[in-house]
Coordinates of C-alpha atoms in Angstrom, one line a residue:
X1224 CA 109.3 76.1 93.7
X1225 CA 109.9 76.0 97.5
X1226 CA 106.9 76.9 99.6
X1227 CA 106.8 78.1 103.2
X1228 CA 106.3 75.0 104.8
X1229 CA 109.6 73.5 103.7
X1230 CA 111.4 76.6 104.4
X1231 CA 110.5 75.9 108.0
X1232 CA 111.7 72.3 107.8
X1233 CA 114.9 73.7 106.5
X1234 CA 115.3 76.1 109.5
X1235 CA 114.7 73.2 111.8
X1236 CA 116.9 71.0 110.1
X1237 CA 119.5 73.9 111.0
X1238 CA 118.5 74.8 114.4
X1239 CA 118.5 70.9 115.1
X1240 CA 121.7 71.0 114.3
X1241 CA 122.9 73.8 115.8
X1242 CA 125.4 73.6 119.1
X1243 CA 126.7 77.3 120.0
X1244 CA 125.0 79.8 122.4
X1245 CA 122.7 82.9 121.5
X1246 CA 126.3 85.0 121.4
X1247 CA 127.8 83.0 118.4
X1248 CA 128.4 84.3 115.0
X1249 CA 126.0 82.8 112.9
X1250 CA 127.2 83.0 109.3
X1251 CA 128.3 79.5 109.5
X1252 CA 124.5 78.1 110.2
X1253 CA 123.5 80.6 107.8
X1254 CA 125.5 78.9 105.3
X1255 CA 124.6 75.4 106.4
X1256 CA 120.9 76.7 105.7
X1257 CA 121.1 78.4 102.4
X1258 CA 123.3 75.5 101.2
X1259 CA 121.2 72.9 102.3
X1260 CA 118.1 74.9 100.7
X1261 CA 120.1 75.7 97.0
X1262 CA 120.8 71.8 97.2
X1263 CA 117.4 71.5 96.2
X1264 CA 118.1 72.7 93.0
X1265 CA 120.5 70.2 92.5
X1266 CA 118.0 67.4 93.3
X1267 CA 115.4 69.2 90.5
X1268 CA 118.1 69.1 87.5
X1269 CA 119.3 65.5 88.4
X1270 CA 115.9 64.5 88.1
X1271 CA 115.8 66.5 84.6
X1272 CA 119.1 64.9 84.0
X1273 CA 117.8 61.7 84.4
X1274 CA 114.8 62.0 82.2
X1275 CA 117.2 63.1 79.1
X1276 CA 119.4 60.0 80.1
X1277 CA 115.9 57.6 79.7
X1278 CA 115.5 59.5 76.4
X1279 CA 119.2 58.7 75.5
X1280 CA 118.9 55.5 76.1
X1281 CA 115.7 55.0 74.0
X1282 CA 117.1 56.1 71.1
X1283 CA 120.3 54.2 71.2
X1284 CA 118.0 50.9 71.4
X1285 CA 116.8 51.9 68.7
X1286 CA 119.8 52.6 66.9
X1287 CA 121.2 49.3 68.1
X1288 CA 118.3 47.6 67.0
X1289 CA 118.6 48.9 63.0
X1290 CA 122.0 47.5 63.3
X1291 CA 121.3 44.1 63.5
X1292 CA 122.6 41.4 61.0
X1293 CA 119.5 40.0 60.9
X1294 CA 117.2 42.5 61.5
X1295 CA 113.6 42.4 61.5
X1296 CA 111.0 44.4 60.3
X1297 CA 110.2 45.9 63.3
X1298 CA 113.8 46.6 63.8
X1299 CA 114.2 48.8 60.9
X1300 CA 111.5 50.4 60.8
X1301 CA 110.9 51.2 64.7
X1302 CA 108.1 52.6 67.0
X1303 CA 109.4 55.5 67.6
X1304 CA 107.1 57.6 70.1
X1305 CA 108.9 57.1 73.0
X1306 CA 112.0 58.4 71.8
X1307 CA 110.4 60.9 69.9
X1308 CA 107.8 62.1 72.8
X1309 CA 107.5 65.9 73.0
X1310 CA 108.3 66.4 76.6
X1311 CA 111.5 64.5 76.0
X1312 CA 112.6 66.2 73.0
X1313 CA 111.8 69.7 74.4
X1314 CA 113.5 68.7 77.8
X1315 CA 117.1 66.9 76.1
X1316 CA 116.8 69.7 73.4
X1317 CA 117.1 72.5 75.9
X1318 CA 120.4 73.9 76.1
X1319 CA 120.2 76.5 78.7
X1320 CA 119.4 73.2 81.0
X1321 CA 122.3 71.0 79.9
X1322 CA 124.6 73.9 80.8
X1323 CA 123.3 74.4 84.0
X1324 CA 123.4 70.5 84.8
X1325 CA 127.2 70.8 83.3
X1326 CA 128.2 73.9 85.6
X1327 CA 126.9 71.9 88.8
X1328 CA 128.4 68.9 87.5
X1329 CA 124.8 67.1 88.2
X1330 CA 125.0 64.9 85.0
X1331 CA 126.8 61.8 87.6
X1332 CA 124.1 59.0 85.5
X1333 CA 127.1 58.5 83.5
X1334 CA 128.6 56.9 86.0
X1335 CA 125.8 55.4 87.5
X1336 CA 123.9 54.1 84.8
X1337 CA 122.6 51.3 86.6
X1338 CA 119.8 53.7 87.4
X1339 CA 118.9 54.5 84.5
X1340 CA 118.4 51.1 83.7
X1341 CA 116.2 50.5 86.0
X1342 CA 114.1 53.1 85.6
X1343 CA 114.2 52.8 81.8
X1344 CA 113.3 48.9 82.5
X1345 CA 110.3 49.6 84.9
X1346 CA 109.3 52.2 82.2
X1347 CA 109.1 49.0 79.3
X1348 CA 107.3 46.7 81.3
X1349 CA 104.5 48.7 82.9
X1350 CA 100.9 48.9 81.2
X1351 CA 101.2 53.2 80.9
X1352 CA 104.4 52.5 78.1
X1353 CA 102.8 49.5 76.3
X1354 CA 99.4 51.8 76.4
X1355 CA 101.1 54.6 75.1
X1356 CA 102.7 52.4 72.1
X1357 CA 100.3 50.3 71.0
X1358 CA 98.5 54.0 70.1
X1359 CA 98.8 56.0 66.9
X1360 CA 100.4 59.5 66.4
X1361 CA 99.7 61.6 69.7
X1362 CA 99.7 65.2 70.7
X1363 CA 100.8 67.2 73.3
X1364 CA 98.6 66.5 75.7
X1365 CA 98.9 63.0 75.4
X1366 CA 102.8 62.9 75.4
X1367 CA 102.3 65.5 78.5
X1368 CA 100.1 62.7 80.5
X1369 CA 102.1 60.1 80.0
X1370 CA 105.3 61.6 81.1
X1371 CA 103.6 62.8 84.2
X1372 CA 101.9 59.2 84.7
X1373 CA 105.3 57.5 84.5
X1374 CA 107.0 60.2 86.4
X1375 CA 104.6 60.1 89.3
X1376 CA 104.0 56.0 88.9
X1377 CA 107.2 54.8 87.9
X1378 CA 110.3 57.6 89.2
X1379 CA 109.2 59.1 91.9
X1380 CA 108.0 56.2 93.9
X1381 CA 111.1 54.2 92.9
X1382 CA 112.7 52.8 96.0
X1383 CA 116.1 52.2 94.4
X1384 CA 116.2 55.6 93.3
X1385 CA 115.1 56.9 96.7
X1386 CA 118.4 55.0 98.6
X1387 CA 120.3 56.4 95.6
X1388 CA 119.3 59.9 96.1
X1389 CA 119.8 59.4 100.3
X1390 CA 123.2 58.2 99.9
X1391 CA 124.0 61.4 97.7
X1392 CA 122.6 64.4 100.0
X1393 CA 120.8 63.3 103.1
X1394 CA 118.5 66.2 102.8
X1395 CA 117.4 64.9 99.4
X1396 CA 115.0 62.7 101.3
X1397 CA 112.7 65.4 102.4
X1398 CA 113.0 67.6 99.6
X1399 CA 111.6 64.6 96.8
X1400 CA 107.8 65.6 98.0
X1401 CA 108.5 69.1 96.7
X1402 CA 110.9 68.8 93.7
X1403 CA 108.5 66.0 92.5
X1404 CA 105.5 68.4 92.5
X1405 CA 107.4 71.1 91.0
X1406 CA 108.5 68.5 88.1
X1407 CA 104.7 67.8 87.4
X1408 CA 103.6 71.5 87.5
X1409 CA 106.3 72.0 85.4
X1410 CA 105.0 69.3 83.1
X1411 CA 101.5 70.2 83.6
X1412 CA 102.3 73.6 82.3
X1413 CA 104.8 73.0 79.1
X1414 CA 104.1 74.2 76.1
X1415 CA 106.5 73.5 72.8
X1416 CA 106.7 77.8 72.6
X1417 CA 108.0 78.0 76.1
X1418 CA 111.4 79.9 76.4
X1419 CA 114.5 77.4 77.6
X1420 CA 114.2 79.5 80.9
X1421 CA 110.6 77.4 81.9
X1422 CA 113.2 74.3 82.7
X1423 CA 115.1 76.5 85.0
X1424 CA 112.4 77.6 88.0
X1425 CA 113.4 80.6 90.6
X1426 CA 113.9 78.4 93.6
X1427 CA 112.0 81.1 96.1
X1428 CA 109.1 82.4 94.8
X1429 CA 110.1 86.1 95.9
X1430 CA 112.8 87.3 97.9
X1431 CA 110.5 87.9 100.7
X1432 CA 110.5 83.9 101.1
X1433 CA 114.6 84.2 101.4
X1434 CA 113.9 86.8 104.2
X1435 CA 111.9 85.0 106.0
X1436 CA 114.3 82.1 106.3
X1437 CA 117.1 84.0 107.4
X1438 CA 114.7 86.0 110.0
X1439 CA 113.5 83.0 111.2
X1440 CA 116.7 81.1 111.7
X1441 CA 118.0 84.1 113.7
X1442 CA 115.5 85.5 115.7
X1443 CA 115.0 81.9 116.8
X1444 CA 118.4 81.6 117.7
X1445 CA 118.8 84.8 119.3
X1446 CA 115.8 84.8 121.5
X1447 CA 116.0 81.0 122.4
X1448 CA 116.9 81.3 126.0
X1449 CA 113.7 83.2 126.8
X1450 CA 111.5 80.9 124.4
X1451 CA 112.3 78.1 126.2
X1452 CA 111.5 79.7 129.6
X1453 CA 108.2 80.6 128.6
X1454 CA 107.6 77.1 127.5
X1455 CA 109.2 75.2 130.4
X1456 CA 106.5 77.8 132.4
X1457 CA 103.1 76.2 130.8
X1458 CA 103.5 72.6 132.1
X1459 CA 104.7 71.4 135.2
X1460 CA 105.6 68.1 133.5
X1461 CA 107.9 69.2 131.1
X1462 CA 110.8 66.5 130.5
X1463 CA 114.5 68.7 129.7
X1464 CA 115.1 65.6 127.3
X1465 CA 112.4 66.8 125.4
X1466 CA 113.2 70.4 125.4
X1467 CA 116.2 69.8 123.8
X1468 CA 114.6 67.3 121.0
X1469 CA 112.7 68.3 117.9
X1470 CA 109.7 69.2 119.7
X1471 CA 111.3 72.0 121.6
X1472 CA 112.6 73.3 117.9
X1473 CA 109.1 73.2 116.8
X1474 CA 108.0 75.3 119.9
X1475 CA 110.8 77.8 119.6
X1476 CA 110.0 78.5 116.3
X1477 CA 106.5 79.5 116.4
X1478 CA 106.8 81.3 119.8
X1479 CA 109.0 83.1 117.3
X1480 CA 106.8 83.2 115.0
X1481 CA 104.1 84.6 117.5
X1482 CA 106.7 87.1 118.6
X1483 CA 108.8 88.5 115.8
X1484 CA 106.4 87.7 112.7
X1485 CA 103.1 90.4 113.2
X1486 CA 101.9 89.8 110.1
X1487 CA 101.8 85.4 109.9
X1488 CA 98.7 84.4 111.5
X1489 CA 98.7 82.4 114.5
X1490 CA 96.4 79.9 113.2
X1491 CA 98.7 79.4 110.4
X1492 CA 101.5 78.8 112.3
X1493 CA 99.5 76.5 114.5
X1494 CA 98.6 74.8 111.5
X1495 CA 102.5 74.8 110.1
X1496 CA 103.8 73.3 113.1
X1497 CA 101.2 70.5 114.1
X1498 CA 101.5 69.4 110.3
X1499 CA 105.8 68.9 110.4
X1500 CA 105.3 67.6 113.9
X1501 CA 103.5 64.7 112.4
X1502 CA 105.8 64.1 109.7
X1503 CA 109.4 64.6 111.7
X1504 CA 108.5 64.0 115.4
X1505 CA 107.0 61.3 117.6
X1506 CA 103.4 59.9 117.0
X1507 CA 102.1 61.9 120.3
X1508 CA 103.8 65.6 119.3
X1509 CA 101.4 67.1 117.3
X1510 CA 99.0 66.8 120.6
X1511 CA 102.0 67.8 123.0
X1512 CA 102.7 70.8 120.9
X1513 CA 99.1 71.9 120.3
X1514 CA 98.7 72.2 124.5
X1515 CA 102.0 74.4 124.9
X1516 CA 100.9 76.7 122.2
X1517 CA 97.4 77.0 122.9
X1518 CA 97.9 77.2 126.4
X1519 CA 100.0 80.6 125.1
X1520 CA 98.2 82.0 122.5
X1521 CA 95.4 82.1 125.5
X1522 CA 97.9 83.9 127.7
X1523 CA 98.9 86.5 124.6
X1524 CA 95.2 87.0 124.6
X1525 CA 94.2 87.6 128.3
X1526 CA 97.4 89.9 128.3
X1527 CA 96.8 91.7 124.6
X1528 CA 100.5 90.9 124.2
X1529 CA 102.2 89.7 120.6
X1530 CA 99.0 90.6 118.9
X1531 CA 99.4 90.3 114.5
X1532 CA 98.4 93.1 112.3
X1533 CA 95.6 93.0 110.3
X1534 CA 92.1 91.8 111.3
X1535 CA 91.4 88.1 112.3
X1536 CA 95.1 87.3 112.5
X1537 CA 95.2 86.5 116.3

């Protein structure tokens, strides 16, 4: 589920945050990063959570609905797909889920069902649910599309949601993009004779990925001092307000990454770097960053210093 790229936003977050000095302990930013990274877990069963709240909800319309004293047609004898839709059923139906949404006490729409109504009422008015009705009996695939059409139309982009989810965890913001994706993959992927474990997704996809963040974070802390030397070295205008902004994180870590990680490839970490500058940092960083590091990767070159393993990696 979590990729390299936000693994490196996770490290910055903590380095960002960081105050000691190279000879700290750093067990408590270690913790501050793992936590902050296992919280995304949390974010991808709330969303779950939420999803067998809409199909709760359905189905005690309906229910409410066959009560009536005077009752329609239509009321007793109700259109059902919704409720009944595959991806629902397998999702609320899943017990190894519920019990892990129980144990990290993630199932808070009780309390704020407000949400819920929202969503479920942006979910009735939109064209995709009155689209999806107005059909006959579907199959799989069709129940499959329009949960991911509603998911990625209707939830995800919902700004009410999105303040909800901020207020929360703060890093919630910046792990949507990801969870998000992994929800439609997920999605994408069901099938009714997958095992209750599909729901629950490794969070790293090997423990080489939980390596590298914890190598990252400390070599980058420990050689810090010297990174920012080098950097303050390659331009005569550099402004100490900006070494000690986000920018001057971003250089640190790929000069670590350079240094300390033989087998990344510098144009990848180029690449990493330039891309989270332009989400995270000012509008001119990506361009200030790209001159520091290429201005260094030129000097590693001249000097056959820092050079990668493997061909074409430099």
């Amino acid at each position: 589920m979590l990729n390299r790229r936000h693994i490196r936003i996770k490290v910055m977050q903590s380095l960002f945050a960081f105050k000691g000095t190279e000879s700290d302990d750093f067990k408590k930013d270690e913790r501050f990063l793992f936590q902050s990274i296992d919280k995304m877990s949390d974010l991808y069963f709330s969303m779950l959570a939420l999803l067998i709240e809409l199909q709760k909800k359905a189905n005690s319309k309906l229910e409410l609905s066959q009560k009536k004293l005077l009752a329609t047609k239509e009321d007793i004898n109700p259109n059902r797909k919704f409720a009944d839709n595959a991806v629902l059923q397998f999702v609320s139906s899943n017990t190894m889920l519920k019990e892990v949404i129980e144990k990290r006490k993630l199932n808070f729409w009780d309390l704020d069902f407000e949400y819920v109504d929202v969503i479920y009422k942006a979910v009735l008015e939109s064209d995709l649910y009155k689209n999806y009705m107005a059909k006959g009996p579907s199959d799989l695939k069709e129940d499959k599309d329009f949960i991911i059409d509603i998911y990625t139309e209707i939830i995800a982009p919902n700004d009410k949601l999105y303040d909800y989810f901020e207020d929360q965890q703060i890093t919630w913001v910046d792990d949507l993009p990801v969870i998000n994706t992994a929800i439609v993959k997920t999605f994408t992927k069901l099938k009714l004779t997958k095992p209750e474990t599909f729901l629950i997704p490794e969070l790293y996809k090997d423990e080489d990925d939980r390596v590298f963040a914890k190598d990252l974070l400390y070599k980058t802390l420990l050689n810090r001092t010297k990174f920012v030397e080098e950097i303050a070295a390659k331009t005569t205008n550099w402004d100490a307000d900006r070494l000690a902004s986000l920018d001057g994180v971003l250089l640190q870590m790929a000069l670590c990454e350079f240094q300390k990680f033989p087998s990344i490839p510098v144009k990848v970490t180029i690449n990493e770097y330039l891309e989270i500058a332009k989400e995270y940092s000012t509008p001119k960083s990506s361009v200030f960053i790209n001159g520091i590091l290429d201005k260094i990767v030129k000097e590693y070159k001249e000097n056959n210093v820092h050079n990668k393993i493997g061909r074409g990696l430099m």
